[in-house]
Short mmCIF file of C-alpha atoms (C1' of nucleotides) in Angstrom, two decimals:
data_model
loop_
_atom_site.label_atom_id
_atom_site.label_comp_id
_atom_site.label_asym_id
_atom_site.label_seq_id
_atom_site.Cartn_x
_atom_site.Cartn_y
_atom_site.Cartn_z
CA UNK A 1 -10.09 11.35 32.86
CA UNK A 2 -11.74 14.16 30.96
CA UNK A 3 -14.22 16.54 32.43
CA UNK A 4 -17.67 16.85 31.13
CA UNK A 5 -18.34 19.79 27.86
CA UNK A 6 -20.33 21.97 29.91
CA UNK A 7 -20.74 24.75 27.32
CA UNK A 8 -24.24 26.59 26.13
CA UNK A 9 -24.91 27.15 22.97
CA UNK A 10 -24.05 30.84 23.55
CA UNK A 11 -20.84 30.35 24.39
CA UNK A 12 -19.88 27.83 21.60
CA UNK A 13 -20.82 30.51 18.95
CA UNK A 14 -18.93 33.10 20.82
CA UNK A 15 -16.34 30.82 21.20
CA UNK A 16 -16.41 30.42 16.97
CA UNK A 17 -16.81 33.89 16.60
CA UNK A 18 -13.57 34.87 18.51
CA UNK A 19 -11.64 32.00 16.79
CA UNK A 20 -12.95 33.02 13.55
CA UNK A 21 -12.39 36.66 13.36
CA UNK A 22 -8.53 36.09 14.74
CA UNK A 23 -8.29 33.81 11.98
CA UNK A 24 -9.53 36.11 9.30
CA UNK A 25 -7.28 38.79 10.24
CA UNK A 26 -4.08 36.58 11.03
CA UNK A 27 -4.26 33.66 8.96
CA UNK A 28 -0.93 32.84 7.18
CA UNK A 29 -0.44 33.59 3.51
CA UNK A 30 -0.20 29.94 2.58
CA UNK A 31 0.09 28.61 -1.21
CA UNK A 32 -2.40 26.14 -0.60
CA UNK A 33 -4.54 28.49 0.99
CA UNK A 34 -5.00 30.37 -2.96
CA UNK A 35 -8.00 28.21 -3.27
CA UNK A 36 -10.11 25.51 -2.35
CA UNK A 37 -9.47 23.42 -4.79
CA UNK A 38 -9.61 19.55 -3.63
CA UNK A 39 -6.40 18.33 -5.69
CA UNK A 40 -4.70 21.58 -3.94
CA UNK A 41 -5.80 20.87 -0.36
CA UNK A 42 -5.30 16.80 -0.70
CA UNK A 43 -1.40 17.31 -1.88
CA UNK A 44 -0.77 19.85 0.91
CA UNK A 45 -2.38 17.97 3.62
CA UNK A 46 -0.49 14.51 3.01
CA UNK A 47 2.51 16.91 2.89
CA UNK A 48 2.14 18.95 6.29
CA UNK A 49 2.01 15.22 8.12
CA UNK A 50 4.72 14.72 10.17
CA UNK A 51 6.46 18.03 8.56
CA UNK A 52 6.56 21.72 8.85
CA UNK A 53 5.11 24.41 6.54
CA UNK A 54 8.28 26.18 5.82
CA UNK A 55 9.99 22.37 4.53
CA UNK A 56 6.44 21.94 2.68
CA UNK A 57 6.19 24.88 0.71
CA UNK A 58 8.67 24.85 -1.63
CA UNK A 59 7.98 21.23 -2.44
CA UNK A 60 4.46 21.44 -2.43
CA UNK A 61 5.23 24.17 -5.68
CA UNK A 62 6.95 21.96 -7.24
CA UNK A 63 4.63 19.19 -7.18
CA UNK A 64 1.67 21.04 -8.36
CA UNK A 65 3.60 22.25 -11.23
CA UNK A 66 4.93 18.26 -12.04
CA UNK A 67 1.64 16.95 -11.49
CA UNK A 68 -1.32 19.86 -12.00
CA UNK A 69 -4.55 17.43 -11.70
CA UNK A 70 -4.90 14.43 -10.19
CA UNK A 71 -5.20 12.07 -13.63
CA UNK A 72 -1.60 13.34 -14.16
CA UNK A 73 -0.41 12.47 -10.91
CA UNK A 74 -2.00 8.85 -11.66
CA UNK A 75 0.01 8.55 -14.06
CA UNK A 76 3.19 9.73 -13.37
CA UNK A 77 6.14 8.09 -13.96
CA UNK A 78 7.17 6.49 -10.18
CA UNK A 79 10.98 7.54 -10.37
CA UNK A 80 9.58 11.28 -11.06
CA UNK A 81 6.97 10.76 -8.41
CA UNK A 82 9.75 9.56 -5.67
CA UNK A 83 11.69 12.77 -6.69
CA UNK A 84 9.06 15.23 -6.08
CA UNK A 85 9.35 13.70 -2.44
CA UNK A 86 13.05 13.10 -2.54
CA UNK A 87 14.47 14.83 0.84
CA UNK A 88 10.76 14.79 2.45
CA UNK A 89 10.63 11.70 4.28
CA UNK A 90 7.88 9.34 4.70
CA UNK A 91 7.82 8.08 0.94
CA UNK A 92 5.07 6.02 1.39
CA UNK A 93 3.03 8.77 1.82
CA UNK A 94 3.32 9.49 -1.82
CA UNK A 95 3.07 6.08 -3.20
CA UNK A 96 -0.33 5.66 -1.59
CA UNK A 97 -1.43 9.21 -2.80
CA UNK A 98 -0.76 7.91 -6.30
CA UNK A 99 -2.62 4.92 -5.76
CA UNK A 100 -5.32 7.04 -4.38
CA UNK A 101 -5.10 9.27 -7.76
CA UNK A 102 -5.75 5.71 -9.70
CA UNK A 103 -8.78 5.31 -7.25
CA UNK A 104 -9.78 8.28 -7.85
CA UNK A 105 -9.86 8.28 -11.63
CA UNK A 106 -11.10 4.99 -11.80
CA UNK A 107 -13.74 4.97 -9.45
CA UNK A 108 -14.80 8.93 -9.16
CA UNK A 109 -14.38 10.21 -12.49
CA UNK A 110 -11.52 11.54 -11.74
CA UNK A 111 -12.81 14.11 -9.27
CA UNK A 112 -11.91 14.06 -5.42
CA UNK A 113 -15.21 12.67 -3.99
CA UNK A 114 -17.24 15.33 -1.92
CA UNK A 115 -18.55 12.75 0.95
CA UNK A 116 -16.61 11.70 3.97
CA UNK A 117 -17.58 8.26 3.62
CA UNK A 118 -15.66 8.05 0.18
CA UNK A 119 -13.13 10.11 1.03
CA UNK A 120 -11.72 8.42 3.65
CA UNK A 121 -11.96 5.25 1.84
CA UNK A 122 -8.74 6.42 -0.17
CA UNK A 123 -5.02 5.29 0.57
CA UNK A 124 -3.23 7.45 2.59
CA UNK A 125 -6.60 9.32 3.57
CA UNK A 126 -6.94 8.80 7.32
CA UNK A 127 -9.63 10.98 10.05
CA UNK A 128 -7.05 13.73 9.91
CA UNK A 129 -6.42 14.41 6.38
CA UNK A 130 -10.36 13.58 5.32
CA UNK A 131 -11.73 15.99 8.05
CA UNK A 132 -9.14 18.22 6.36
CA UNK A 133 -10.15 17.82 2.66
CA UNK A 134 -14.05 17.25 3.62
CA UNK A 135 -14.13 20.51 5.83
CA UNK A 136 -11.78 22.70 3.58
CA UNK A 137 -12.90 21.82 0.18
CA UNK A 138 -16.36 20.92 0.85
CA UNK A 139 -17.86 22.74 3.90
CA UNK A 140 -18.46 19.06 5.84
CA UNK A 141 -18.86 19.66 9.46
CA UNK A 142 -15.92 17.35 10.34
CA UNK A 143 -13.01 18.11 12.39
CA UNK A 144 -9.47 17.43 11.76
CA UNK A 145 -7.48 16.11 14.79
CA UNK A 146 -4.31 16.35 14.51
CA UNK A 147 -0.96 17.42 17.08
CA UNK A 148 -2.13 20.69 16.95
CA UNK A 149 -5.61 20.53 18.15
CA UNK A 150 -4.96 18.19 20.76
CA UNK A 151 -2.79 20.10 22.29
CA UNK A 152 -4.94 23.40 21.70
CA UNK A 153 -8.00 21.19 23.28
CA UNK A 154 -6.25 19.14 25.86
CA UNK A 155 -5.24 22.86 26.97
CA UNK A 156 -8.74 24.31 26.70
CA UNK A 157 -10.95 21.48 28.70
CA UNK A 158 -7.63 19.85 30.70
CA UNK A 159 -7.72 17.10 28.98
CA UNK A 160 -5.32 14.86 31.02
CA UNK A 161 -5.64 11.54 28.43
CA UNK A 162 -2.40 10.64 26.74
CA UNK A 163 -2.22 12.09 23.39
CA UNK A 164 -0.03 9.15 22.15
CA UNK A 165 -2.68 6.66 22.42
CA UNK A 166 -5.03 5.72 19.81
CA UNK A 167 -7.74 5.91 21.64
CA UNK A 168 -7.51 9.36 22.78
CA UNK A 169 -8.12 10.88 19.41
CA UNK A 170 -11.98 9.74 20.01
CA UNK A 171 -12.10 11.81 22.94
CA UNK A 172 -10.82 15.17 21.05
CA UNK A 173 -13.36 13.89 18.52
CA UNK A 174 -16.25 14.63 20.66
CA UNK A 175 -15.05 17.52 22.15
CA UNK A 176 -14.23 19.15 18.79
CA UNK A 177 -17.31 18.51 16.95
CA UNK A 178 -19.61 19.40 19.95
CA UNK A 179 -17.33 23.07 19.48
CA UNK A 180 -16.81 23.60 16.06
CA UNK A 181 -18.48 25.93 12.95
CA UNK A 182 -20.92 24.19 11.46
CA UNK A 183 -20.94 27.38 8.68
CA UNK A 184 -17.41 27.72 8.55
CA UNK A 185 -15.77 24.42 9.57
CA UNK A 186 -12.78 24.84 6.60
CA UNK A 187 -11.99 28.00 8.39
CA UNK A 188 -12.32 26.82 11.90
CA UNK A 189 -10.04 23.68 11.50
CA UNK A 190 -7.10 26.17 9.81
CA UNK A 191 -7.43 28.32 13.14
CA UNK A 192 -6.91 25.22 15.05
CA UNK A 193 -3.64 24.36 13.20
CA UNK A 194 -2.80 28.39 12.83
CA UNK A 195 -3.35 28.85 16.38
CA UNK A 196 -1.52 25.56 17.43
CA UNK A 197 1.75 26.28 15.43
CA UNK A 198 1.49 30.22 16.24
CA UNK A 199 -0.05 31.09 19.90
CA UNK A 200 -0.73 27.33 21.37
CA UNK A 201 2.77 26.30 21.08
CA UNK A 202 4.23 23.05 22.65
CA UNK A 203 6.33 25.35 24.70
CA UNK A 204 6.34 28.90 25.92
CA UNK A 205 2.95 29.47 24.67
CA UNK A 206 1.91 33.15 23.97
CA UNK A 207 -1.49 33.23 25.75
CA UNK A 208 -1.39 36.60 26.10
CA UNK A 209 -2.17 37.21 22.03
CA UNK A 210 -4.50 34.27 22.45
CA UNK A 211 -8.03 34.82 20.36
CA UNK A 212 -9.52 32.48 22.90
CA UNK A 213 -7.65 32.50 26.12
CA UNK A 214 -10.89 33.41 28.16
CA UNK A 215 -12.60 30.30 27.53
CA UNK A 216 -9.11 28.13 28.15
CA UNK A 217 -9.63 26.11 31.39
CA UNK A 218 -5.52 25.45 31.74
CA UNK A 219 -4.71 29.33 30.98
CA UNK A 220 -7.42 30.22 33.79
CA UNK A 221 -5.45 28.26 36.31
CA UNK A 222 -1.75 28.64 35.04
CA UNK A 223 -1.64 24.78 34.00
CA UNK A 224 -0.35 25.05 30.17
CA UNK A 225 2.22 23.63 30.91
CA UNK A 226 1.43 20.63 32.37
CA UNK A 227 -0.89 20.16 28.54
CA UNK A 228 -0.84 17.53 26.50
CA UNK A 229 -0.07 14.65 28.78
CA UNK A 230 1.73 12.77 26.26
CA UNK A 231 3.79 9.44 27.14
CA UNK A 232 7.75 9.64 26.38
CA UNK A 233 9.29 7.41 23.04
CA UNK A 234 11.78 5.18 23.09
CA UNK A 235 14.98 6.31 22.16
CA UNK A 236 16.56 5.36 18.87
CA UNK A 237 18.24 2.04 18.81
CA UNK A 238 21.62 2.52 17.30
CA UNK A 239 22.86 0.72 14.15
CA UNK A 240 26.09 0.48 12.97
CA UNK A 241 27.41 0.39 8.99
CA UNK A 242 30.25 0.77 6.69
CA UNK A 243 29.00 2.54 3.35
CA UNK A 244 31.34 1.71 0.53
CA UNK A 245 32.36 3.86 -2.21
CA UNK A 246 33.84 2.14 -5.23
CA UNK A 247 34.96 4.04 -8.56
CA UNK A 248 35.71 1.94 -11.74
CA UNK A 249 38.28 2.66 -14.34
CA UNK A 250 35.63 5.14 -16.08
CA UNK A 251 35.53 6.91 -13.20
CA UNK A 252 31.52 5.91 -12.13
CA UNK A 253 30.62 5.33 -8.49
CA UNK A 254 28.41 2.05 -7.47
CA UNK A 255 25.14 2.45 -6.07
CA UNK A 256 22.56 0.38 -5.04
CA UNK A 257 19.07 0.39 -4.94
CA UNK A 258 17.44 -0.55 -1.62
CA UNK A 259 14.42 -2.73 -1.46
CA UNK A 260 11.19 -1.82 -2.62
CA UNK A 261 9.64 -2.93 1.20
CA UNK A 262 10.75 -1.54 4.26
CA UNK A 263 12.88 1.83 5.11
CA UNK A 264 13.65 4.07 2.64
CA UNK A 265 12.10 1.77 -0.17
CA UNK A 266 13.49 2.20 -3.80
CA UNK A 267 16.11 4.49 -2.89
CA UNK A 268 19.44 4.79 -3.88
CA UNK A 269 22.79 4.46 -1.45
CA UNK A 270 26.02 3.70 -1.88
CA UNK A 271 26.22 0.01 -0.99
CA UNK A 272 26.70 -0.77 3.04
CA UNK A 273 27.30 -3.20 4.99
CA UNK A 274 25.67 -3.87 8.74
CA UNK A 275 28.83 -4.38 11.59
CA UNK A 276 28.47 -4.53 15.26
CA UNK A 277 29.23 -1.91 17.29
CA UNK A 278 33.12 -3.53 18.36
CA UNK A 279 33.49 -4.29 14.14
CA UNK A 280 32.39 -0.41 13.88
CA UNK A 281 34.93 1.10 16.59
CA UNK A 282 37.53 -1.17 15.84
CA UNK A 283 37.52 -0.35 11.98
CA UNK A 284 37.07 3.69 12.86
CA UNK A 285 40.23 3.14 15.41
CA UNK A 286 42.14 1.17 12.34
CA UNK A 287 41.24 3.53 9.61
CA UNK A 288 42.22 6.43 12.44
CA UNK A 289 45.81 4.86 13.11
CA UNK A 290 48.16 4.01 10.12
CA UNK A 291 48.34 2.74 6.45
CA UNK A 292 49.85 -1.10 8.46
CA UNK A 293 46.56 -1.52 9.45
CA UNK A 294 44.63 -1.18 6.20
CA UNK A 295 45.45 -4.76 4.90
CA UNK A 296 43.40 -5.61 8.60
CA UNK A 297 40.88 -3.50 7.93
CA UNK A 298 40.27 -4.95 4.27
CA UNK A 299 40.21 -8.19 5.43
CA UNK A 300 37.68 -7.42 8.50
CA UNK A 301 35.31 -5.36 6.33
CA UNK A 302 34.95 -8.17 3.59
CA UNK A 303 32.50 -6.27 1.66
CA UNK A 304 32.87 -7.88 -1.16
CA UNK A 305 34.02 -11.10 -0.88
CA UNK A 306 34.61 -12.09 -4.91
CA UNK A 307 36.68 -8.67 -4.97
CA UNK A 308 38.60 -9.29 -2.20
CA UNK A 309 42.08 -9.74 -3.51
CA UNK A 310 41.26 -6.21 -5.46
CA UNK A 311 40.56 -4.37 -1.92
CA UNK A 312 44.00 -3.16 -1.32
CA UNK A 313 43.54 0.14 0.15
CA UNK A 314 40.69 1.83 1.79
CA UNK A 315 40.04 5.46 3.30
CA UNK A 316 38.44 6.41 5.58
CA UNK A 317 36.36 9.56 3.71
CA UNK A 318 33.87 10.83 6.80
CA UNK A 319 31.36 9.83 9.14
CA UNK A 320 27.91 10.16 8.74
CA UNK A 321 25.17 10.16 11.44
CA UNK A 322 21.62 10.25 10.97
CA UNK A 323 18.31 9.86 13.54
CA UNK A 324 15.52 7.88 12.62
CA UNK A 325 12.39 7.70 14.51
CA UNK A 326 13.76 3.98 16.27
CA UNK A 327 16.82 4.01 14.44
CA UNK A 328 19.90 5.73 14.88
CA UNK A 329 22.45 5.27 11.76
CA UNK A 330 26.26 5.46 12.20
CA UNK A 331 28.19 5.39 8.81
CA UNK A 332 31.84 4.95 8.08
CA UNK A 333 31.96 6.50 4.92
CA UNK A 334 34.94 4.41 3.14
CA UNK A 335 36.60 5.27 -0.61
CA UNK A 336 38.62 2.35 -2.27
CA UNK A 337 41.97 4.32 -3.34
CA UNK A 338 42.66 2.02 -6.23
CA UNK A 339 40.25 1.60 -9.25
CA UNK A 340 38.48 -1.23 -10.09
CA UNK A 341 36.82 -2.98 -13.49
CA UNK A 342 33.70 -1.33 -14.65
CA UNK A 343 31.82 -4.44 -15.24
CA UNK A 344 30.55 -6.53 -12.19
CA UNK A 345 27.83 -5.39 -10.79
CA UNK A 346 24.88 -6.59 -8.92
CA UNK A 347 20.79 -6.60 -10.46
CA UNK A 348 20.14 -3.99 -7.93
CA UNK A 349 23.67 -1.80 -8.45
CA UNK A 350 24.40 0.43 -11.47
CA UNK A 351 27.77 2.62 -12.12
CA UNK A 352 27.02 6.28 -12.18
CA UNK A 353 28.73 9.70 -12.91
CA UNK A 354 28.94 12.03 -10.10
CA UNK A 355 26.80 14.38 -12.69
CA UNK A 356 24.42 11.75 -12.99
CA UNK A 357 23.40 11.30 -9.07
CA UNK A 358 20.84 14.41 -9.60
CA UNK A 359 18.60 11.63 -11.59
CA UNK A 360 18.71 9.40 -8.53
CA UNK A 361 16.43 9.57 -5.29
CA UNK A 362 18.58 9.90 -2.42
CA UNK A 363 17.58 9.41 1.02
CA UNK A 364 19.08 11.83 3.75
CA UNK A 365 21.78 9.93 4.91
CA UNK A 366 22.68 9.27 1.12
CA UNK A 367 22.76 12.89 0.43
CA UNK A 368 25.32 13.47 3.37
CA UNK A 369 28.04 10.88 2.17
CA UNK A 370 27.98 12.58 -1.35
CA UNK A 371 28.62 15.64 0.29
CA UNK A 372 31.25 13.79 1.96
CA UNK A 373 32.65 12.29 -0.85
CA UNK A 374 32.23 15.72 -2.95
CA UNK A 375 34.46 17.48 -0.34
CA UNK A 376 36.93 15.03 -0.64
CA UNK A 377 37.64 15.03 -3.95
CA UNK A 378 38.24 19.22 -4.01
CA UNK A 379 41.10 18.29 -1.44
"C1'" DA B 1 -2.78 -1.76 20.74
"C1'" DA B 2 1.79 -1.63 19.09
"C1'" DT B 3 5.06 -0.84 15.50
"C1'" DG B 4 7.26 0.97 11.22
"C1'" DC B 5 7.99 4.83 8.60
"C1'" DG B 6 11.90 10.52 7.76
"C1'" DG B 7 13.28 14.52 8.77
"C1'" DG B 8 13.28 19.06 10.94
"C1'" DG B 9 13.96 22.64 14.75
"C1'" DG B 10 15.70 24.60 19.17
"C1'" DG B 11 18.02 24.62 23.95
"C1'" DC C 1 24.40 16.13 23.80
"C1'" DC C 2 19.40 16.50 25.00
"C1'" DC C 3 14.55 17.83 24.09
"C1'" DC C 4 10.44 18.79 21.06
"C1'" DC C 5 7.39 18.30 16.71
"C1'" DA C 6 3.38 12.99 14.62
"C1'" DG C 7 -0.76 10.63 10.74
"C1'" DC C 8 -1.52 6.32 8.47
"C1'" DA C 9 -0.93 1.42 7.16
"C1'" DT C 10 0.03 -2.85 8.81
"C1'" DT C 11 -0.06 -6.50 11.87
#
DNA sequence: AATGCGGGGGG
DNA sequence: CCCCCAGCATT
């Protein structure tokens, strides 16, 4: 599968060299990038997985202003901690940190251990963020693998194994740490990511700029584009739901609070309801034809069976789509048109002002059926 | 090794 | 509509 490194020492350290100085004159002006502080790097590495830097930014501020040292992130209140992440995706990712913060004060004296071994022994802290942290922070020779340098690599040496498998990232392993700085491996692991989001793109790379074209096996023999060999996903699964919106007599909404396992745990929707895909088109054809068919559509939807005889009228407010990495949501977004009594609600429901949704953590798809919702009620 | 876990961009 | 971007925990 993968040729043999075949590289002298003189050519690794020009190699370095040419990476380095492109990197010192083009690196981006990053907020994270202000120092070296561990705290700093940790919070903006667990953010950049799975997400872009422009999305991170912005929320990376934020948190570092919430949450300024890592015994105050351990002991943060959890509905504060969710909303630093609210819109981000991936909430686990910040539940873990947190536990990792506990770790951390517990077991470290409250300072981000400086050996690999201990960092990667933290929650959330996997061979891509603890090469990160260990190499940034505290000069460890240890390389960071993520999308980025596998691509940049599988493009340099050919690299034909499929970057989706596990096992692969033990082959960019070797190859990067037989390459990289061993003075300067921080720096060398940011041109990596720098060059791989800039220059080494997925598509339409720019090899032309490229600080280290001439030792690039694929650029020598026009071949970028057949690099990373990377296996396709499976397409979403579609899943079908009618969302419910329900006002009381004071004029509060009902929303629920998902479960705390599974996706989008601990956030708040309004309540829905699974349907098939013929309950799903044969409600959106129902809602799309006349009032006659409303008392049908109540008594197909059944969303609440105790309330039933107070499910009179429904309407039909919007549809709301939204892509998952296996899932693929389709909501009817549906508005009771009468009032009903403010008490009645579920453990895991409350009744809430419209002006009181900003202290709730809404998922994505929640987000679009308030603007849904909001829009309907300026018509 | 396979799966679950969000959300963004561009053509 | 399609395509692309992907680490870590769990099982």
């Amino acid at each position: 599968m993968s040729e043999e490194l075949a590289w002298t020492q003189e050519k690794k350290a020009r190699f370095q060299e040419d990476l380095l100085t492109w990197y010192h004159l083009e690196k981006r002006d990053l907020p994270w990038r202000e120092s070296t502080d561990p705290y700093r790097v940790w919070v903006s590495e667990i953010m950049l997985q799975q997400t872009q830097v422009v999305t991170v930014i912005p929320y990376f501020n934020r948190f570092m202003e919430w949450f300024p040292t890592i015994e105050e992130l351990a002991n943060a209140n959890e509905d504060k901690l969710l909303k630093a992440w609210e819109g981000l995706g991936y909430y686990s990712r910040v539940r873990n940190m947190q536990h990792a913060a506990k770790e951390i004060v517990e077991t470290f004296d409250g300072k981000m251990p400086s050996n690999i071994v201990d960092i990667l022994s933290l929650k959330g802290i996997g061979p891509y963020t603890g090469g990160a942290i260990g190499s940034i922070a505290f000069s460890l020779p240890e390389p960071a693998i993520d999308g980025n340098v596998m691509r940049v690599y599988s493009r340099l040496f050919c690299l034909s194994d499929d970057i989706a498998l596990p096992k692969t990232r033990k082959v960019f392993d070797k190859y990067v740490r037989e390459t990289m700085s061993q003075t300067e491996p921080g720096d060398f692991n940011q041109a990596l990511m720098d060059l791989g989001a800039t220059i080494c793109t997925p598509t339409k790379p720019s090899c032309q700029t490229c600080p280290i074209k001439n030792y690039c096996e694929a650029y020598k023999t026009d071949m970028t584009s057949s690099y990373p060999v990377k296996k396709k996903k499976e397409k979403a699964k579609p899943l079908y739901y009618v969302a419910n919106i329900l006002k009381n007599d004071n004029g509060a909404f009902l929303l629920e609070k998902r479960p705390s396992d599974g996706l989008l745990a601990d956030m708040w929707t309004f309540p829905m309801k699974e349907v098939t895909k013929e309950e799903y088109d044969g409600l959106s054809q129902a809602y799309d034809t006349v009032e006659t068919s409303t008392k049908m559509v109540a008594e197909q939807l059944s969303l609440y069976d105790d309330e039933k005889e107070s499910i009179k009228d429904k309407q039909l407010l919007g549809i709301v789509t939204h892509i998952f990495s296996h899932r693929k949501w389709h909501i009817l977004v549906v508005a009771d048109t009468l009032s009903v009594s403010a008490d009645n609600c579920l453990n895991n429901q409350e009744w809430v002002y419209l002006d009181e949704f900003s202290q709730y953590v809404f998922p994505k798809p929640q987000q679009k059926m308030v603007d849904i919702l909001k829009k309907s009620m300026n018509n």
